[in-house]
Coordinates of C-alpha atoms in Angstrom, one line a residue:
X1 CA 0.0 0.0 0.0
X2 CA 1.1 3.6 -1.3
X3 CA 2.5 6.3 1.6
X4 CA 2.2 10.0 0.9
X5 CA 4.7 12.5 2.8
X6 CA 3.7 16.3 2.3
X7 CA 6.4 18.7 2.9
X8 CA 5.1 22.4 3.4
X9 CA 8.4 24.3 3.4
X10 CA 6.7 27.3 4.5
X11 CA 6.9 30.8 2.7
X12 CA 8.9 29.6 -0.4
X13 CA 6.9 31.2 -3.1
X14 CA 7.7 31.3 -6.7
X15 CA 6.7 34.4 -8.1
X16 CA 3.7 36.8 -7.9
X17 CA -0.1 35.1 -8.0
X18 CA -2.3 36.5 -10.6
X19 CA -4.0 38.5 -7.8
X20 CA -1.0 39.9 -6.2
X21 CA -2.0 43.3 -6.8
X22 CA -4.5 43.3 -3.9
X23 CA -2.2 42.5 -1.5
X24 CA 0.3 44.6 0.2
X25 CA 3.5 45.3 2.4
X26 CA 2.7 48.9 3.4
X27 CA 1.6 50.4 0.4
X28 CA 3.4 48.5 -2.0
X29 CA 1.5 45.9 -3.9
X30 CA 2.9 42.4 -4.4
X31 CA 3.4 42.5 -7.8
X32 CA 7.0 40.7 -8.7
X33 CA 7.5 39.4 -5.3
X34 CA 9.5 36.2 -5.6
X35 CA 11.0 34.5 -3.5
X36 CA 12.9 31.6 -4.5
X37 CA 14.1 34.1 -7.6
X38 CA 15.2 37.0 -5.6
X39 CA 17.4 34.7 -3.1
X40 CA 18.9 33.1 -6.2
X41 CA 19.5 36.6 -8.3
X42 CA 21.1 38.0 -4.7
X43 CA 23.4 34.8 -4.2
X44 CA 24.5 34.8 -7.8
X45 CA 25.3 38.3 -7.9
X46 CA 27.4 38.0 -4.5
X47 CA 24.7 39.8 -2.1
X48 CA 24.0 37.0 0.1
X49 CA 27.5 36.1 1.6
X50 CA 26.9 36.0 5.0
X51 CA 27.5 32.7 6.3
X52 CA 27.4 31.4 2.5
X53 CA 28.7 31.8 -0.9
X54 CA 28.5 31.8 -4.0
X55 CA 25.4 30.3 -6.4
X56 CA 22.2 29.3 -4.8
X57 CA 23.5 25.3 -4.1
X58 CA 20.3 23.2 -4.0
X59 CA 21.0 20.6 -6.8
X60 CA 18.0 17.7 -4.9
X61 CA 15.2 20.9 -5.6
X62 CA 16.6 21.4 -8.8
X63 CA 16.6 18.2 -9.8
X64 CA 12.7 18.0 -8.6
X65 CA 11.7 20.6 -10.8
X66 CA 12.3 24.2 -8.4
X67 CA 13.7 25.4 -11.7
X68 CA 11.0 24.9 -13.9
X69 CA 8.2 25.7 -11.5
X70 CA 10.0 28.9 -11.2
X71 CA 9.7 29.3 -14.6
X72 CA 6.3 28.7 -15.3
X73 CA 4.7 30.4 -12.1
X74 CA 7.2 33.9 -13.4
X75 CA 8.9 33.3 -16.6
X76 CA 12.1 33.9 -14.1
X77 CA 14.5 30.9 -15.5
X78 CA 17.3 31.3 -12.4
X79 CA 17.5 27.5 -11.5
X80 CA 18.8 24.3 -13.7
X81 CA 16.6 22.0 -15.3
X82 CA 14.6 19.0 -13.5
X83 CA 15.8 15.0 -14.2
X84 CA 13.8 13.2 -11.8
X85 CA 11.3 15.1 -10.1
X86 CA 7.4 15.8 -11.1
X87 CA 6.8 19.4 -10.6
X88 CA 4.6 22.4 -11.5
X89 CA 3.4 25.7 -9.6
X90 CA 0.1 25.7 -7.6
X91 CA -2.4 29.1 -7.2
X92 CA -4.1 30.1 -3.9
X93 CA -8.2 31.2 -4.2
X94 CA -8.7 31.7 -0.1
X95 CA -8.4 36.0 0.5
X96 CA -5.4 35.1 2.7
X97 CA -1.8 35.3 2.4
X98 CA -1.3 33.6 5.7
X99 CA -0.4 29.8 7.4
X100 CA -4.5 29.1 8.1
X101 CA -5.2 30.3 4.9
X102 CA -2.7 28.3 3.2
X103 CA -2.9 25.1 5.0
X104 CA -6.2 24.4 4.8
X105 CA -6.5 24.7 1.0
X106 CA -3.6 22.9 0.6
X107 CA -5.5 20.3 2.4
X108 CA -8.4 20.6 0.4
X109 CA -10.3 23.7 2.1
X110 CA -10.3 27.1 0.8
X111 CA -11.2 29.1 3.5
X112 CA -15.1 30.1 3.2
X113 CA -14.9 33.7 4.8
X114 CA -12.5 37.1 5.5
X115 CA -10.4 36.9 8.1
X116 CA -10.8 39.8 10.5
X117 CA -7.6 42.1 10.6
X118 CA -6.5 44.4 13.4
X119 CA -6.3 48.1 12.0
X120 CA -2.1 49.3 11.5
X121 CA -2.9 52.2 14.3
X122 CA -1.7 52.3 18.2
X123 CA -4.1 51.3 20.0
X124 CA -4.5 48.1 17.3
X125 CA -7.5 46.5 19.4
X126 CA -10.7 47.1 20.6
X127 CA -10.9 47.9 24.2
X128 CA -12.8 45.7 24.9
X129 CA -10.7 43.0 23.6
X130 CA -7.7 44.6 25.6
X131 CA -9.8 44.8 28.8
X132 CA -10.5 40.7 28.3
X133 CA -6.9 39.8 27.7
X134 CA -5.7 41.8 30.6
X135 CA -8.4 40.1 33.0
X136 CA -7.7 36.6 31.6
X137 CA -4.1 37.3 32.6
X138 CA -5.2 39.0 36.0
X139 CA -3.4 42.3 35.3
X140 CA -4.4 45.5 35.3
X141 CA -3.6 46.1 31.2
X142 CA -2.0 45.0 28.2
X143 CA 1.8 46.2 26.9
X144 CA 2.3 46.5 22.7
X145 CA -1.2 46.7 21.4
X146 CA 0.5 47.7 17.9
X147 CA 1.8 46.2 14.6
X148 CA 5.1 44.8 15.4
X149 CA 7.7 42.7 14.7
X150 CA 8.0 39.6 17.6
X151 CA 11.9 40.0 18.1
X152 CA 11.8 44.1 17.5
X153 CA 8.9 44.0 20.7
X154 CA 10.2 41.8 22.9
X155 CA 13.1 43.8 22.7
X156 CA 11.2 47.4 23.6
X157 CA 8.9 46.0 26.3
X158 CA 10.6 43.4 27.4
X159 CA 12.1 45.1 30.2
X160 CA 9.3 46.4 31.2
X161 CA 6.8 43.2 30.9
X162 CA 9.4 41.5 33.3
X163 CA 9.0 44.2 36.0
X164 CA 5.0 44.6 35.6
X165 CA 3.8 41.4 34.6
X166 CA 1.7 43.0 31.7
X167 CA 1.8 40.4 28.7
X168 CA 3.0 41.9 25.6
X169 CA 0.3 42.1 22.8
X170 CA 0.6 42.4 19.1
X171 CA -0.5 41.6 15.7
X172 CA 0.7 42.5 11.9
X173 CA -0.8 42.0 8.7
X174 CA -2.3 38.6 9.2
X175 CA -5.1 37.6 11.1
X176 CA -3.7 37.2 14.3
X177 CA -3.2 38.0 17.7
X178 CA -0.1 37.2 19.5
X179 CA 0.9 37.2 23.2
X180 CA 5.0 37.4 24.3
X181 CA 6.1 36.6 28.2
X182 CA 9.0 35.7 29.6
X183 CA 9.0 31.8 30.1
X184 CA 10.0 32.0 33.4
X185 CA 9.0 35.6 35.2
X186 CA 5.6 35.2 33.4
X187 CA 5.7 31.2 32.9
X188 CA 5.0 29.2 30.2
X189 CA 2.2 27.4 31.4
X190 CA 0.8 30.7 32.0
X191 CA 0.7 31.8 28.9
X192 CA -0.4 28.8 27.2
X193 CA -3.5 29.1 29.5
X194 CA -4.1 32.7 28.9
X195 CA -3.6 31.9 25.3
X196 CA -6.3 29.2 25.5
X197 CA -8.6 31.1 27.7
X198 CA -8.9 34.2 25.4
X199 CA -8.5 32.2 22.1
X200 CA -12.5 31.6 21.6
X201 CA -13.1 35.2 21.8
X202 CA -10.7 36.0 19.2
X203 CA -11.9 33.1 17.1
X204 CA -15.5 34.7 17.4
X205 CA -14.0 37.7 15.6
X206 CA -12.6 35.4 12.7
X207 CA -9.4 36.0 13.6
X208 CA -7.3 33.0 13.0
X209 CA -4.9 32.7 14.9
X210 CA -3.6 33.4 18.9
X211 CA -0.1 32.8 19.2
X212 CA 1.8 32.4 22.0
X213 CA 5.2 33.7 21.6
X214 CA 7.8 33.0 24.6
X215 CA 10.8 34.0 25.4
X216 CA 14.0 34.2 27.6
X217 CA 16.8 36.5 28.7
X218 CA 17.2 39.6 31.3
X219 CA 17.4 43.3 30.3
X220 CA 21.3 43.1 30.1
X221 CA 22.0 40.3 27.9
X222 CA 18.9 40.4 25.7
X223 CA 16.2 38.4 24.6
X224 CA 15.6 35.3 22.5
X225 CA 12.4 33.6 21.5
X226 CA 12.0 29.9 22.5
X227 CA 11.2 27.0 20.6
X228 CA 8.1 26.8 22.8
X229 CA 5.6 28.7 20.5
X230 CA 2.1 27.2 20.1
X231 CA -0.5 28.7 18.1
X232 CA -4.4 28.1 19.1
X233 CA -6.6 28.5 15.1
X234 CA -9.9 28.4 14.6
X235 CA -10.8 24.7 13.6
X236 CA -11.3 24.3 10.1
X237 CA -15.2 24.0 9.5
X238 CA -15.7 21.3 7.1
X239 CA -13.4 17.6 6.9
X240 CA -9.6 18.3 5.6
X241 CA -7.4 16.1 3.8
X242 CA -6.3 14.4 7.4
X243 CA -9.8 14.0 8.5
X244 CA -10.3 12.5 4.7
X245 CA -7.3 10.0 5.6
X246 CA -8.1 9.2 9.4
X247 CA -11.6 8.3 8.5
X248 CA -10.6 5.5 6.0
X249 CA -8.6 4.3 8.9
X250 CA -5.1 5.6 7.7
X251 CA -2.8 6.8 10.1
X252 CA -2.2 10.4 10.0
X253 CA 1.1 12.0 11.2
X254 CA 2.2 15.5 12.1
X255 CA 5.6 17.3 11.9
X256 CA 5.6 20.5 13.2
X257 CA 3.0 23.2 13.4
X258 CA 0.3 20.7 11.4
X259 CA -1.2 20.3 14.5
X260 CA -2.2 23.4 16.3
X261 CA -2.9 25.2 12.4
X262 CA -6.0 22.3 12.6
X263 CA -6.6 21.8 15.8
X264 CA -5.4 18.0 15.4
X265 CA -8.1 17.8 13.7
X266 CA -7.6 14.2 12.1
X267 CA -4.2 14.0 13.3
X268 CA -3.0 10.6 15.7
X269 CA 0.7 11.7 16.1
X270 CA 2.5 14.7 16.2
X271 CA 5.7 16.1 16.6
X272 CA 7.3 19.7 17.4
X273 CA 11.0 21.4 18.1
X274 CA 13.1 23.3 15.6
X275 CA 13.4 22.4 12.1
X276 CA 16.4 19.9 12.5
X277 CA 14.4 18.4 15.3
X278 CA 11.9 18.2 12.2
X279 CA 13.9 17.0 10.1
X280 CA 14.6 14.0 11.8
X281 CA 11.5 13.3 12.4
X282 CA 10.5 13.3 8.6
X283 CA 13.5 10.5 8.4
X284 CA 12.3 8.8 11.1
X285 CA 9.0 8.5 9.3
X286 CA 10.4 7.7 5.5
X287 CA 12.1 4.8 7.5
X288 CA 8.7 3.3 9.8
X289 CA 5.8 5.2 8.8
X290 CA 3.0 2.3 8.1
X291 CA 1.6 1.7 4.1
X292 CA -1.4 3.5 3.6
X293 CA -0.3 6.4 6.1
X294 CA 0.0 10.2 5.4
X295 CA 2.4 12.2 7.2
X296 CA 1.9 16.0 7.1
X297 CA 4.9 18.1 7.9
X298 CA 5.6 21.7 8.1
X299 CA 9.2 23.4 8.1
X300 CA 8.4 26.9 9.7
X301 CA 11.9 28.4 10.2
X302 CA 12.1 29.9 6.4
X303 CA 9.6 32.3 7.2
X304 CA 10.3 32.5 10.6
X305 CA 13.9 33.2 11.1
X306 CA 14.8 34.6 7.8
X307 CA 11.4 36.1 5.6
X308 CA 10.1 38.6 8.2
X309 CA 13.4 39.5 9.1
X310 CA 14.3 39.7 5.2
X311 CA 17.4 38.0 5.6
X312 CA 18.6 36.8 2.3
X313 CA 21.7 35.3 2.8
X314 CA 19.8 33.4 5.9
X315 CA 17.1 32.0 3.8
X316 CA 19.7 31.0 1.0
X317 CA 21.7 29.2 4.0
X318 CA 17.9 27.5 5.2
X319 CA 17.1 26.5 1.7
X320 CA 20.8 24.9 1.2
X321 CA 20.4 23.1 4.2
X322 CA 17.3 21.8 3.8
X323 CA 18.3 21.0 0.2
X324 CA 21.2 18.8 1.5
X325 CA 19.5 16.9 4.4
X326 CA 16.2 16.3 2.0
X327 CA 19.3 14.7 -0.6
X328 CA 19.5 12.1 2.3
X329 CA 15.7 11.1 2.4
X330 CA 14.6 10.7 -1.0
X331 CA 16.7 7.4 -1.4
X332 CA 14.7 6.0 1.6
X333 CA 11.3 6.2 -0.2
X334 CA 9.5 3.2 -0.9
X335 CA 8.1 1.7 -3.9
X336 CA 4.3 3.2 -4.5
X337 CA 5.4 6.3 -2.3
X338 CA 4.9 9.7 -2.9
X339 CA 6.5 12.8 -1.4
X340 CA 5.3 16.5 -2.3
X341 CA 7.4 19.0 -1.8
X342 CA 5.3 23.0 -1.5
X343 CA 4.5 25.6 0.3
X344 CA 1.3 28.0 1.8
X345 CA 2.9 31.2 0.6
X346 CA 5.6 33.6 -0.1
X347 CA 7.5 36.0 2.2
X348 CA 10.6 36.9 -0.5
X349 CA 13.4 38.4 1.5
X350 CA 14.6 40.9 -0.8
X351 CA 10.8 42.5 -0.2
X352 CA 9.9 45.9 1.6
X353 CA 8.4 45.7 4.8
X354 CA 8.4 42.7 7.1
X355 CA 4.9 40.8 5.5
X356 CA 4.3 37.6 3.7
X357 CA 4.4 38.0 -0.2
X358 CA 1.3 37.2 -2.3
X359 CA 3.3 34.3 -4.9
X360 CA 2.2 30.6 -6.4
X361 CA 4.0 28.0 -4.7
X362 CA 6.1 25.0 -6.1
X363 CA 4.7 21.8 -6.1
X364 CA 7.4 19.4 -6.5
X365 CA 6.5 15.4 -6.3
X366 CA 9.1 12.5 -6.2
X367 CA 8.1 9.3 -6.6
X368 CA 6.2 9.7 -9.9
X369 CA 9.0 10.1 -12.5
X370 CA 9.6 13.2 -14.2
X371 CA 6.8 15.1 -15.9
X372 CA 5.1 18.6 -15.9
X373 CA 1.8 18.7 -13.8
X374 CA 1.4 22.0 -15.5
X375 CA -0.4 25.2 -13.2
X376 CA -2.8 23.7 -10.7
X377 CA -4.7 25.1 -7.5
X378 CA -3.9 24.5 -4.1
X379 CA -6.5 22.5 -3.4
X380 CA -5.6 19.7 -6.1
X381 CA -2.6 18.6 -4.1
X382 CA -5.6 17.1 -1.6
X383 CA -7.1 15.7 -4.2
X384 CA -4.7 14.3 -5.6
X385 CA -2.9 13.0 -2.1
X386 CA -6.7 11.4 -1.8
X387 CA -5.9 9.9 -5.0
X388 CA -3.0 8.3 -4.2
X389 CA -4.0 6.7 -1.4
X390 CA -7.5 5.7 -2.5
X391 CA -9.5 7.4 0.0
X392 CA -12.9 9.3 -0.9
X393 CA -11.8 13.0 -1.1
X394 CA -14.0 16.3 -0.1
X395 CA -14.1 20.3 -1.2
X396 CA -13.1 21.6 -4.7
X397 CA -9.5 20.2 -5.7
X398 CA -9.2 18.0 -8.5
X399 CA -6.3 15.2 -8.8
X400 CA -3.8 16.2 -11.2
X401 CA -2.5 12.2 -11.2

């Protein structure tokens, strides 16, 4: 029996979607963003050298079809030619630019309403909303309450959130609404609590997601965000892809963030730490995972680290290394499996501002030989994981197999 591994490496876009103009950083409109292009221009023309050098070196991608997807989502031909790979580019219809949005229709559900956004102004929320978080957390207010970057905030409040108590509150252009203390003045569990506790009334509002956002460090030497982040979404509203799969009795397994973006919603295992910690897993699973299983993995640290922060020669050194420990895993596949490579956005580096980008995503398949699947939606790579695995599939997507 057939095995499916799906591989969200999160934020690497390939070029600007056909609606990119009603997106923004700022004021700036999408338009051109692209990701995967940009890094590779920058590192050919020697402006990502820090910690790297010279040409963008991910020959496994390449060989999958990066290259080519490239091409065809932008006309941008900055990568070699794929030998072994099946591979195409993939179009988002949900009115999102974010992980929810992403995620679920990759997994077969576009998202069926607008996502409620917190207004660029100081204060960003309702007080109301403020007045609720503070009580949850049984202080007497709220620090942040803007648009912010996490590691720029935690930096100006820090200090101050350590002496008070107040949790630090802030959003940006997605839909969500995150919450940074200090793991151990404020507590983790703490925060996870006050997280949950106040997550249903952001939900209510259609925002997607609450975050919690710890941290560590003093005043003097500076703070650091832990791996210890957890993010409470809405639950999706209709079956997904891993419900599709769990109810035909497959096991379902998830790497990363998989399972608080759906709730674990149709989701038996599940496993979290930094993207090497990730990465291990994923091998772990190539090696034991069970015939007829999917296993659902998500590789954050892209967008994290390097995207917002719009570190270039970072995300060139990410994609290398993923590039090189994936080159270890895709002799371990089985005969009949089937492992897709994509993503649930952009956020291109060489962008203004500090937002996701608005691009088509790669969808890269070994497994199948090498072939063009042509432009397809994200939705179809549901469908079409559904079709692999023989299980009845849901929602709009359409198998490109």
């Amino acid at each position: 029996m057939t095995r499916v591994f799906l591989v969200v490496m999160d934020s690497v876009g390939i070029g600007g979607a056909p609606d990119a103009d009603r997106f923004f950083n700022g004021k700036v409109p999408d338009t051109g963003a692209n990701t995967v292009a940009h890094i590779a221009q920058a590192c050919a023309e020697g402006r990502a050298q820090e910690g790297r050098s010279g040409p963008l070196n991910i020959p496994n991608l390449v060989n999958l079809g990066l290259g080519d997807a490239v091409q065809l989502a932008s006309g941008e031909r900055v990568l070699g030619i794929a030998n072994t790979g099946t591979w195409g580019c993939a179009r988002e219809h949900s009115l999102g630019k974010d992980t929810p949005s992403g995620h679920w229709e990759l997994a077969g559900l576009p998202v069926p309403w607008d996502w409620h956004y917190f207004p660029n102004t100081q204060p960003a929320f309702p007080y109301d909303l403020a007045r609720a978080v503070a009580q949850a957390a049984g202080t007497d207010g709220i620090l942040g309450d803007c648009h912010a970057s996490g590691t720029v905030i935690i930096d100006q409040h820090g200090p101050e959130h350590m002496s008070s108590g107040w949790p630090i509150c802030y959003t940006s252009a997605d839909s969500v609404f995150q919450i940074a203390a200090h793991e151990e003045t404020f507590g983790l569990d703490r925060l996870l609590k006050l997280c949950s506790d106040v997550a249903p009334l952001l939900h209510q509002m259609k925002v997607g997601r609450v975050i919690a956002r710890p941290f560590l460090g003093s005043p003097v030497k500076g703070f650091t965000r832990t791996t210890n982040r957890k993010d409470f979404a809405i639950t999706p509203p209709a079956p997904i892809l891993t419900n599709w799969a769990q109810d035909a009795g497959r096991p379902v397994h998830a790497i990363g963030k998989i399972g608080d973006i759906f709730s674990m919603q149709g989701i038996d295992t599940l496993t979290k730490g930094s993207d090497a910690d990730l990465m291990q897993a994923l091998a772990n699973k190539v090696q034991t995972a069970e015939s007829g299983s999917l296993t659902f993995a998500n590789f954050v640290e892209f967008d994290s680290l390097y995207g917002h922060r719009r570190d270039i020669s970072g995300y060139a050194r990410a994609l290398e290394w993923f590039d090189a420990q994936l080159g270890a895993i895709l002799p371990k596949l089985r005969k009949g499996d089937m492992l897709i490579l994509t993503a649930d956005h952009g956020n291109d580096p060489s962008w203004i501002g500090t937002d996701h980008t608005r691009e088509q995503v790669p969808v890269l398949i070994a497994g199948l030989g090498s072939f063009s699947i042509g432009a397809v939606n994200f939705a179809d790579v549901a469908a079409s994981i559904a079709h692999h695995l023989n299980i009845p599939a849901q929602g709009p997507g359409r198998s490109f197999l």
